[in-house]
Short mmCIF file of C-alpha atoms in Angstrom, two decimals:
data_model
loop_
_atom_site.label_atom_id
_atom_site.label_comp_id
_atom_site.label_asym_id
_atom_site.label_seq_id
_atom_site.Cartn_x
_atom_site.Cartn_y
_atom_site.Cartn_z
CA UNK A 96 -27.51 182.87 78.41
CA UNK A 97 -27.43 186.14 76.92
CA UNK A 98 -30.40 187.48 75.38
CA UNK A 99 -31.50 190.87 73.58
CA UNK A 100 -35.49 191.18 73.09
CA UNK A 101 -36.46 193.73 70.75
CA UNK A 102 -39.83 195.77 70.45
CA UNK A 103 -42.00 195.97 68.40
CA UNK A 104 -41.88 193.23 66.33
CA UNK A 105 -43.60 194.88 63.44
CA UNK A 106 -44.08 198.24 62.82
CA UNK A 107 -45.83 200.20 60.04
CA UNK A 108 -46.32 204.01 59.83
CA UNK A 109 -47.05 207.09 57.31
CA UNK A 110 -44.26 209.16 56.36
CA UNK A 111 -43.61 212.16 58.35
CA UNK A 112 -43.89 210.35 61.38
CA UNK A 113 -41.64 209.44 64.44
CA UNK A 114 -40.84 206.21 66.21
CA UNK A 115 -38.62 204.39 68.41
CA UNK A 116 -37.29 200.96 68.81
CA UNK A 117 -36.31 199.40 71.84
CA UNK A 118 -33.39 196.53 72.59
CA UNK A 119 -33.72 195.49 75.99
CA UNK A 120 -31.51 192.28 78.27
CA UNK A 121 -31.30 191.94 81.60
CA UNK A 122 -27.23 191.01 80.90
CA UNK A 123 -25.03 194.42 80.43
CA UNK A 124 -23.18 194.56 77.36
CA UNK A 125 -20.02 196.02 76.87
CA UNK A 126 -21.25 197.78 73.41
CA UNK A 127 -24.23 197.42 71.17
CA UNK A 128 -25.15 197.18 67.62
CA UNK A 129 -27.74 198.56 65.40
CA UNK A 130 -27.75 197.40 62.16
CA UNK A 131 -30.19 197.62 59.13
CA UNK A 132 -31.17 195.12 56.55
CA UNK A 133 -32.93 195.85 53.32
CA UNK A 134 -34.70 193.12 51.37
CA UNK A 135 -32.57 190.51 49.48
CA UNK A 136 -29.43 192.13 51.53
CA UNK A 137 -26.91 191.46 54.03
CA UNK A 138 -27.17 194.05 57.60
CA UNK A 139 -25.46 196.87 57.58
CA UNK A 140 -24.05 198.42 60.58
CA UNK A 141 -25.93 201.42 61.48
CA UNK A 142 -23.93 202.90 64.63
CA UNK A 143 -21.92 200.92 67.81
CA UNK A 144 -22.69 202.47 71.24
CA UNK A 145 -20.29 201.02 73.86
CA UNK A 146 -20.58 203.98 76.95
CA UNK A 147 -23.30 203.67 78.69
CA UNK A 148 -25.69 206.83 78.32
CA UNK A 149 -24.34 207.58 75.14
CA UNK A 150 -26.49 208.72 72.46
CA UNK A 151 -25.30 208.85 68.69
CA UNK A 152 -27.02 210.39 65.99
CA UNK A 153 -27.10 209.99 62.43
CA UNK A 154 -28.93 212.39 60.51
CA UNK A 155 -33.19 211.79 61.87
CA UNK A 156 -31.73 208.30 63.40
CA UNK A 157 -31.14 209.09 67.58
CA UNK A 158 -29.51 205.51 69.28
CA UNK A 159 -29.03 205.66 72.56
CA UNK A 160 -26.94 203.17 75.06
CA UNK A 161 -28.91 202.65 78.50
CA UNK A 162 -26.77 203.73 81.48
CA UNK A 163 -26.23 200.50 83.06
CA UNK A 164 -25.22 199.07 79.46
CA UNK A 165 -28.50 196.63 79.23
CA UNK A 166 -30.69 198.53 76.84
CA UNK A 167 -30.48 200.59 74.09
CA UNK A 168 -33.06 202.52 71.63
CA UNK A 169 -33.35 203.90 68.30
CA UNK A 170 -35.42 206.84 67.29
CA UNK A 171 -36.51 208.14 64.02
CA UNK A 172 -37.73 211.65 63.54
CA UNK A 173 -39.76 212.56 60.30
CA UNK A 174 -39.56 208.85 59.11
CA UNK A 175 -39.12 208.31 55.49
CA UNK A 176 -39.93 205.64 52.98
CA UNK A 177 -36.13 204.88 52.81
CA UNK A 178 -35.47 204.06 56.54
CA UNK A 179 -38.21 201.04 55.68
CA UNK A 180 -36.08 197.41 56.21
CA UNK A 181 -35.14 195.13 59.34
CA UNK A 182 -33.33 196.69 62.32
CA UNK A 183 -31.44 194.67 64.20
CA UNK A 184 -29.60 194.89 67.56
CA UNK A 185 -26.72 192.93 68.44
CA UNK A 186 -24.80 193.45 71.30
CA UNK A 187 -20.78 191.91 72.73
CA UNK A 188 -21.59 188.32 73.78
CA UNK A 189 -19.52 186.18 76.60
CA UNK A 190 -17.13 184.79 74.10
CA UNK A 191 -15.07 186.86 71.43
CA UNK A 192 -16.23 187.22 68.18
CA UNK A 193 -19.80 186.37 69.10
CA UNK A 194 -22.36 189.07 68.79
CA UNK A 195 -25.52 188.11 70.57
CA UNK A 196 -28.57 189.50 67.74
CA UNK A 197 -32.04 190.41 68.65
CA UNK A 198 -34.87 189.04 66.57
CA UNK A 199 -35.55 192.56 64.31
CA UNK A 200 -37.85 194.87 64.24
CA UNK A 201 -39.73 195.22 60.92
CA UNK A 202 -40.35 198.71 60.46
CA UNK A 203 -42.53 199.84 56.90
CA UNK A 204 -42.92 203.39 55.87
CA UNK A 205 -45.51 204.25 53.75
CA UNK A 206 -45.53 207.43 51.58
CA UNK B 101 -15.23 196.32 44.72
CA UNK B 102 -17.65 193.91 46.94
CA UNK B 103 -16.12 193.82 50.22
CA UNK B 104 -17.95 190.27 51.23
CA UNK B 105 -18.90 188.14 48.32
CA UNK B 106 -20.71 184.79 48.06
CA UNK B 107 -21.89 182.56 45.35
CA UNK B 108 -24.05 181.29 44.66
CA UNK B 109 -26.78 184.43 45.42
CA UNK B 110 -29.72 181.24 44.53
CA UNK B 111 -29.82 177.86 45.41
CA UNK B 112 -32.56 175.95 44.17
CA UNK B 113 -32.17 171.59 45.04
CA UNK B 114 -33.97 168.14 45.80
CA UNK B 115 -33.83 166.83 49.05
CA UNK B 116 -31.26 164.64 49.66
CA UNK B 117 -28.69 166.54 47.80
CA UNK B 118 -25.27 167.91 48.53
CA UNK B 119 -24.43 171.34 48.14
CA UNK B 120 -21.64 174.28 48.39
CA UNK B 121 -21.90 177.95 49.26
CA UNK B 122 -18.86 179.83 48.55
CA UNK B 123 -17.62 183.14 50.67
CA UNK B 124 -14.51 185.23 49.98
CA UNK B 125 -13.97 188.64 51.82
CA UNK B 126 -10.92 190.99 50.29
CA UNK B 127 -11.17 193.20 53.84
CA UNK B 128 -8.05 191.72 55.07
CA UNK B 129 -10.29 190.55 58.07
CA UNK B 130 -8.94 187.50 60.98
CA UNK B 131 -12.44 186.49 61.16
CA UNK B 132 -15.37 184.99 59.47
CA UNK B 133 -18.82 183.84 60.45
CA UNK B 134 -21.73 182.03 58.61
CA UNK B 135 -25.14 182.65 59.90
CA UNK B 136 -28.65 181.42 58.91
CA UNK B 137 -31.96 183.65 58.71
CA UNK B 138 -35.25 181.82 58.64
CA UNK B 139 -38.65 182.90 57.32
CA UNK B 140 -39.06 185.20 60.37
CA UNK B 141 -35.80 187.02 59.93
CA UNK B 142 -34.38 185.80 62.92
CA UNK B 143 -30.15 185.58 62.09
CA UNK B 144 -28.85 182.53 64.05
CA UNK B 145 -24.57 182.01 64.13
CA UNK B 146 -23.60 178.47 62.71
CA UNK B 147 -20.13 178.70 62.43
CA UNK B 148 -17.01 181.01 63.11
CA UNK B 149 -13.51 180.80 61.67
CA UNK B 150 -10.29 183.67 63.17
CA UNK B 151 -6.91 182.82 60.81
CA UNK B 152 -8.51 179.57 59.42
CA UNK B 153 -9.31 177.94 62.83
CA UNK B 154 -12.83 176.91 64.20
CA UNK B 155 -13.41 179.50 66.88
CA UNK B 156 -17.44 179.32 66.79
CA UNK B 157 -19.67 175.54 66.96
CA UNK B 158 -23.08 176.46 67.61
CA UNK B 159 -25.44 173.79 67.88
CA UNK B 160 -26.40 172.69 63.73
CA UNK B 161 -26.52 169.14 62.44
CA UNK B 162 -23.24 167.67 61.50
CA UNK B 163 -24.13 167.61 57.76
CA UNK B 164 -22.95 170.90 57.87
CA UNK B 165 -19.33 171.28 57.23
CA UNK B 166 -17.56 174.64 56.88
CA UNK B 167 -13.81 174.76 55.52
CA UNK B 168 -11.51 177.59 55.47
CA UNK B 169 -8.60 177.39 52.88
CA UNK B 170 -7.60 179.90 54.01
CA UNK B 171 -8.57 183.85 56.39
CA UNK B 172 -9.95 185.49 53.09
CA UNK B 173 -12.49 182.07 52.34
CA UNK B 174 -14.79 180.41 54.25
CA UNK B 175 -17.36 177.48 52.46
CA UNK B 176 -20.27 176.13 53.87
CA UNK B 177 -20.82 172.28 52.34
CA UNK B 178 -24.63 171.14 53.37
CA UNK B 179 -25.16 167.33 52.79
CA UNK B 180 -28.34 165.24 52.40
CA UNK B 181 -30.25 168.68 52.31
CA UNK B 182 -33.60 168.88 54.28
CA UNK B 183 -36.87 170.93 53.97
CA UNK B 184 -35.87 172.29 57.20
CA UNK B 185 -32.79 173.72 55.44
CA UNK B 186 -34.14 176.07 53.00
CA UNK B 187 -33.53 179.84 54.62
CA UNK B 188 -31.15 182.27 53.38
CA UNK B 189 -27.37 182.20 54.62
CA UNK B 190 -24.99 184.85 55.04
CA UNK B 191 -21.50 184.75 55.26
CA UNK B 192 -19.63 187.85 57.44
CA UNK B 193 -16.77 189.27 58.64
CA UNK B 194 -14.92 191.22 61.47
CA UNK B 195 -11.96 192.62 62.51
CA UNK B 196 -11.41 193.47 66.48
CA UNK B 197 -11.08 196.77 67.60
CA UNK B 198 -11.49 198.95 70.13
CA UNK B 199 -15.21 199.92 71.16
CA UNK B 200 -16.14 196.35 69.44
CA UNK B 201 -16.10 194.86 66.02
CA UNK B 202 -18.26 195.47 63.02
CA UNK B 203 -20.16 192.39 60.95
CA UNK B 204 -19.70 192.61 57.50
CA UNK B 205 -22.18 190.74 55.64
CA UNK B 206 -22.10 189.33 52.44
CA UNK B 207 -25.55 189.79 50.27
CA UNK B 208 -26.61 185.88 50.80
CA UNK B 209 -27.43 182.98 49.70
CA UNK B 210 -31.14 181.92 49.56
CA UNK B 211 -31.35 178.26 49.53
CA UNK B 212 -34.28 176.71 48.65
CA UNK B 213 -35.27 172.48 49.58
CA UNK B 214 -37.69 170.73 47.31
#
């Protein structure tokens, strides 16, 4: 069974700051996922990483694919109050169509 | 124009009741998904549909039902509602392409047992 743990949980910092978030499996993927959810709102897709030591960036957001395709992280420079919400990581899964989703990081920015 | 749309955004029902959550996409999409979030935001797949036909079973009680009329709808009937039901669903879609597919979700539905 394919699984993607996420880290931390919960995380809660003051504005200005940075901070990354980690999607780890021990199953390689052939592309990964991040996607953000605001409250009372559907994800988003953020980026898609599919080679593996890729990094993407997107404005202060940095993703990055692990090389062997397991693991990937998100980094935030200079976090702001609106990059608060869920971030989620979903990677390919066995079967098509599936995505296999972490369980979300929480992440709250305070001004 | 909303790319993924359900209805209704607020459920609010008795136990024991039967209910209907609606989800059209106008994305011109093969494939549709509903999933459920709990409390703890943790988004679980129930059901997949590609051009109308059950692609994706996962593991829910059998008084959930989804129908697809046709690739832009997919519905989600729930009968003789539980506690254990209330959590918000969301209805997606995808198209395949290369370097993967993106989910597009719809805003959900938060359903609430009494």
């Amino acid at each position: 069974t394919q699984l993607l743990e996420q880290s931390p949980q919960f995380l809660s910092i003051q504005e200005g700051e940075n901070l990354t978030v980690y999607c780890n499996s021990s199953s390689v993927f052939s592309s990964l996922q991040w996607y953000r959810q605001e409250p009372g709102e559907g994800p988003v897709l953020l980026v898609t990483v599919v080679t593996g030591g890729e990094v993407k960036k997107l404005k202060r957001l940095t993703f990055q694919f692990g090389d062997a395709r397991k693991d990937s992280s998100l980094h935030i420079t200079a976090a702001q109050p609106g990059d608060t919400g869920l971030y989620l990581c979903a990677g390919d899964g066995d079967s098509n169509y599936q995505l296999i989703w972490g369980a979300g990081t929480k992440l709250i920015i305070k001004p | 124009d909303t790319a993924v749309s359900q209805t209704p955004k607020y459920l609010v029902t008795q136990m024991g009741n039967d209910k209907s959550i609606k989800c059209e996409q106008n994305l011109g999409h093969d494939t549709m998904y509903w999933y459920k979030q709990d409390s703890k935001k943790f988004l679980k797949i129930m059901f997949s549909y590609n051009n109308k036909e059950l692609i994706i079973n996962e593991t829910v009680p059998n008084r959930f039902s989804p129908k697809s009329p046709d690739k832009a709808h997919l519905n989600l009937h729930i009968n003789s509602l539980e506690l254990g039901d209330s959590a918000v669903y969301f209805c997606a879609s995808s198209q395949e392409q290369a370097g993967g597919y993106e989910q597009f979700f719809g805003p959900g539905t938060r359903l609430t047992v009494l």
